[in-house]
PDB file of C-alpha atoms in Angstrom:
ATOM      1  CA  LYS A1065      -8.770  -1.040 -19.908  1.00  0.00           C
ATOM      2  CA  GLU A1066     -10.535  -0.040 -16.741  1.00  0.00           C
ATOM      3  CA  ASN A1067     -11.420  -2.550 -14.046  1.00  0.00           C
ATOM      4  CA  LYS A1068     -15.132  -2.289 -13.234  1.00  0.00           C
ATOM      5  CA  THR A1069     -15.782  -5.570 -11.432  1.00  0.00           C
ATOM      6  CA  LEU A1070     -12.743  -6.937  -9.533  1.00  0.00           C
ATOM      7  CA  THR A1071     -12.946  -5.764  -5.906  1.00  0.00           C
ATOM      8  CA  THR A1072     -10.443  -8.058  -4.153  1.00  0.00           C
ATOM      9  CA  LEU A1073      -6.990  -9.116  -5.375  1.00  0.00           C
ATOM     10  CA  HIS A1074      -4.732 -11.414  -3.334  1.00  0.00           C
ATOM     11  CA  LEU A1075      -1.249 -11.744  -4.813  1.00  0.00           C
ATOM     12  CA  GLU A1076       0.679 -12.766  -1.726  1.00  0.00           C
ATOM     13  CA  ASN A1077       3.924 -14.711  -2.131  1.00  0.00           C
ATOM     14  CA  ASN A1078       4.358 -14.057  -5.874  1.00  0.00           C
ATOM     15  CA  ASN A1079       7.792 -12.397  -5.906  1.00  0.00           C
ATOM     16  CA  ILE A1080       6.362  -9.202  -7.409  1.00  0.00           C
ATOM     17  CA  GLY A1081       9.172  -6.978  -6.144  1.00  0.00           C
ATOM     18  CA  ASP A1082       9.482  -3.242  -6.678  1.00  0.00           C
ATOM     19  CA  GLU A1083       8.925  -3.377 -10.436  1.00  0.00           C
ATOM     20  CA  GLY A1084       5.626  -5.239 -10.087  1.00  0.00           C
ATOM     21  CA  ALA A1085       4.585  -2.988  -7.209  1.00  0.00           C
ATOM     22  CA  ARG A1086       5.171   0.099  -9.384  1.00  0.00           C
ATOM     23  CA  ALA A1087       3.056  -1.403 -12.173  1.00  0.00           C
ATOM     24  CA  LEU A1088       0.201  -2.241  -9.778  1.00  0.00           C
ATOM     25  CA  ALA A1089       0.407   1.186  -8.148  1.00  0.00           C
ATOM     26  CA  ASN A1090       0.191   2.825 -11.564  1.00  0.00           C
ATOM     27  CA  ALA A1091      -2.927   0.785 -12.385  1.00  0.00           C
ATOM     28  CA  LEU A1092      -4.520   1.847  -9.089  1.00  0.00           C
ATOM     29  CA  LYS A1093      -4.361   5.508 -10.089  1.00  0.00           C
ATOM     30  CA  LYS A1094      -7.400   4.974 -12.314  1.00  0.00           C
ATOM     31  CA  ASN A1095      -9.009   2.152 -10.329  1.00  0.00           C
ATOM     32  CA  LYS A1096     -12.681   2.599  -9.485  1.00  0.00           C
ATOM     33  CA  ALA A1097     -13.512  -0.915  -8.253  1.00  0.00           C
ATOM     34  CA  LEU A1098     -10.649  -2.613  -6.351  1.00  0.00           C
ATOM     35  CA  THR A1099     -11.134  -2.230  -2.600  1.00  0.00           C
ATOM     36  CA  GLU A1100      -8.692  -4.825  -1.227  1.00  0.00           C
ATOM     37  CA  LEU A1101      -5.132  -5.575  -2.360  1.00  0.00           C
ATOM     38  CA  ASN A1102      -2.950  -8.174  -0.619  1.00  0.00           C
ATOM     39  CA  LEU A1103       0.740  -8.036  -1.556  1.00  0.00           C
ATOM     40  CA  LYS A1104       2.150  -9.856   1.474  1.00  0.00           C
ATOM     41  CA  TYR A1105       5.491 -11.707   1.034  1.00  0.00           C
ATOM     42  CA  ASN A1106       6.468 -10.202  -2.321  1.00  0.00           C
ATOM     43  CA  GLY A1107       9.924  -8.761  -1.740  1.00  0.00           C
ATOM     44  CA  ILE A1108       8.614  -5.205  -2.123  1.00  0.00           C
ATOM     45  CA  GLY A1109      11.119  -2.628  -0.924  1.00  0.00           C
ATOM     46  CA  ASP A1110      11.305   1.111  -0.578  1.00  0.00           C
ATOM     47  CA  GLU A1111      10.730   1.908  -4.252  1.00  0.00           C
ATOM     48  CA  GLY A1112       7.542  -0.147  -4.353  1.00  0.00           C
ATOM     49  CA  ALA A1113       6.291   1.413  -1.124  1.00  0.00           C
ATOM     50  CA  ARG A1114       6.974   4.888  -2.528  1.00  0.00           C
ATOM     51  CA  ALA A1115       4.860   4.061  -5.568  1.00  0.00           C
ATOM     52  CA  PHE A1116       1.925   3.095  -3.340  1.00  0.00           C
ATOM     53  CA  SER A1117       2.287   6.244  -1.248  1.00  0.00           C
ATOM     54  CA  ASN A1118       1.758   8.349  -4.369  1.00  0.00           C
ATOM     55  CA  VAL A1119      -1.339   6.379  -5.305  1.00  0.00           C
ATOM     56  CA  LEU A1120      -2.981   6.597  -1.885  1.00  0.00           C
ATOM     57  CA  ASN A1121      -3.296  10.354  -2.279  1.00  0.00           C
ATOM     58  CA  VAL A1122      -5.453   9.970  -5.416  1.00  0.00           C
ATOM     59  CA  ASN A1123      -7.145   6.555  -5.109  1.00  0.00           C
ATOM     60  CA  ASN A1124     -10.647   6.805  -3.619  1.00  0.00           C
ATOM     61  CA  THR A1125     -11.712   3.165  -3.622  1.00  0.00           C
ATOM     62  CA  LEU A1126      -8.964   1.089  -1.974  1.00  0.00           C
ATOM     63  CA  THR A1127      -9.907   0.320   1.636  1.00  0.00           C
ATOM     64  CA  CYS A1128      -7.388  -2.422   2.512  1.00  0.00           C
ATOM     65  CA  LEU A1129      -3.733  -2.602   1.453  1.00  0.00           C
ATOM     66  CA  ASP A1130      -1.550  -5.389   2.837  1.00  0.00           C
ATOM     67  CA  LEU A1131       2.182  -4.790   2.347  1.00  0.00           C
ATOM     68  CA  SER A1132       3.237  -6.802   5.390  1.00  0.00           C
ATOM     69  CA  GLU A1133       6.194  -9.185   5.347  1.00  0.00           C
ATOM     70  CA  ASN A1134       8.033  -7.240   2.649  1.00  0.00           C
ATOM     71  CA  LYS A1135      11.330  -5.316   2.695  1.00  0.00           C
ATOM     72  CA  ILE A1136      10.082  -1.824   3.531  1.00  0.00           C
ATOM     73  CA  GLY A1137      12.350   0.001   5.971  1.00  0.00           C
ATOM     74  CA  ASP A1138      12.421   3.252   7.968  1.00  0.00           C
ATOM     75  CA  GLU A1139      14.049   5.412   5.316  1.00  0.00           C
ATOM     76  CA  ASN A1140      11.795   4.194   2.556  1.00  0.00           C
ATOM     77  CA  ALA A1141       8.603   4.378   4.544  1.00  0.00           C
ATOM     78  CA  ARG A1142       9.079   8.131   4.912  1.00  0.00           C
ATOM     79  CA  ALA A1143       7.546   9.159   1.630  1.00  0.00           C
ATOM     80  CA  HIS A1144       4.791   6.597   1.822  1.00  0.00           C
ATOM     81  CA  LEU A1145       1.442   6.252   3.093  1.00  0.00           C
ATOM     82  CA  ASP A1146      -2.675   9.480   7.614  1.00  0.00           C
ATOM     83  CA  LEU A1147      -2.821   6.379   9.735  1.00  0.00           C
ATOM     84  CA  ASN A1148      -5.647   8.216  11.463  1.00  0.00           C
ATOM     85  CA  ASN A1149      -7.806   6.966   8.588  1.00  0.00           C
ATOM     86  CA  THR A1150      -6.878   3.309   9.058  1.00  0.00           C
ATOM     87  CA  ASN A1151      -8.375   0.866  11.508  1.00  0.00           C
ATOM     88  CA  MET A1152      -5.555  -1.651  11.404  1.00  0.00           C
ATOM     89  CA  LEU A1153      -1.789  -1.432  11.207  1.00  0.00           C
ATOM     90  CA  GLU A1154       0.338  -4.543  11.432  1.00  0.00           C
ATOM     91  CA  GLU A1155       4.029  -4.178  12.126  1.00  0.00           C
ATOM     92  CA  ASN A1156       6.570  -4.862   9.391  1.00  0.00           C
ATOM     93  CA  ASP A1157      10.132  -5.553  10.491  1.00  0.00           C
ATOM     94  CA  GLY A1158      12.309  -2.502  10.058  1.00  0.00           C
ATOM     95  CA  ILE A1159       9.742   0.278   9.775  1.00  0.00           C
ATOM     96  CA  GLY A1160      10.226   1.581  13.316  1.00  0.00           C
ATOM     97  CA  ASP A1161       8.897   4.749  14.933  1.00  0.00           C
ATOM     98  CA  GLU A1162      10.258   7.162  12.350  1.00  0.00           C
ATOM     99  CA  GLY A1163       8.876   5.170   9.443  1.00  0.00           C
ATOM    100  CA  ALA A1164       5.447   4.926  11.080  1.00  0.00           C
ATOM    101  CA  ARG A1165       5.358   8.704  11.595  1.00  0.00           C
ATOM    102  CA  ALA A1166       6.326   9.226   7.956  1.00  0.00           C
ATOM    103  CA  LEU A1167       3.559   6.899   6.819  1.00  0.00           C
ATOM    104  CA  ALA A1168       1.046   8.840   8.906  1.00  0.00           C
ATOM    105  CA  ASP A1169       2.101  12.098   7.247  1.00  0.00           C
ATOM    106  CA  ALA A1170       1.829  10.641   3.755  1.00  0.00           C
ATOM    107  CA  LEU A1171      -1.760   9.358   4.189  1.00  0.00           C
ATOM    108  CA  LYS A1172      -3.308  12.658   5.204  1.00  0.00           C
ATOM    109  CA  GLU A1173      -5.192  13.063   1.914  1.00  0.00           C
ATOM    110  CA  ASN A1174      -6.522   9.490   1.719  1.00  0.00           C
ATOM    111  CA  LYS A1175     -10.190   9.260   2.783  1.00  0.00           C
ATOM    112  CA  THR A1176     -10.971   5.619   1.999  1.00  0.00           C
ATOM    113  CA  LEU A1177      -8.218   3.336   3.336  1.00  0.00           C
ATOM    114  CA  THR A1178      -9.479   1.567   6.460  1.00  0.00           C
ATOM    115  CA  GLN A1179      -6.835  -1.170   6.726  1.00  0.00           C
ATOM    116  CA  LEU A1180      -3.099  -0.933   6.146  1.00  0.00           C
ATOM    117  CA  HIS A1181      -0.968  -3.998   6.854  1.00  0.00           C
ATOM    118  CA  LEU A1182       2.742  -3.323   6.989  1.00  0.00           C
TER     119      LEU A1182
END
């Protein structure tokens, strides 16, 4: 079923991991209502981050995505998320300069994300 009413979802500290992140990312492909998703402290790694990078190219409603305090590193951040379209970026241990540049490249098509917490 399609979500038509839920706009904010905070799932921080729920041990979602990569599998849960992939499931949520898949659901966001058709999302028309959710604007804020908080997945802080969920043990999400590179695979989960990759799943979200694919979604951010097609999702037109999400404005805030918080993936901070997870296990996303430089190598895995590469295929992910144009930071020029965000108004906030919080540092996540391990992403580094190369990972941040990769995230910027991956978000070039996203026109709605205004906050990205890593």
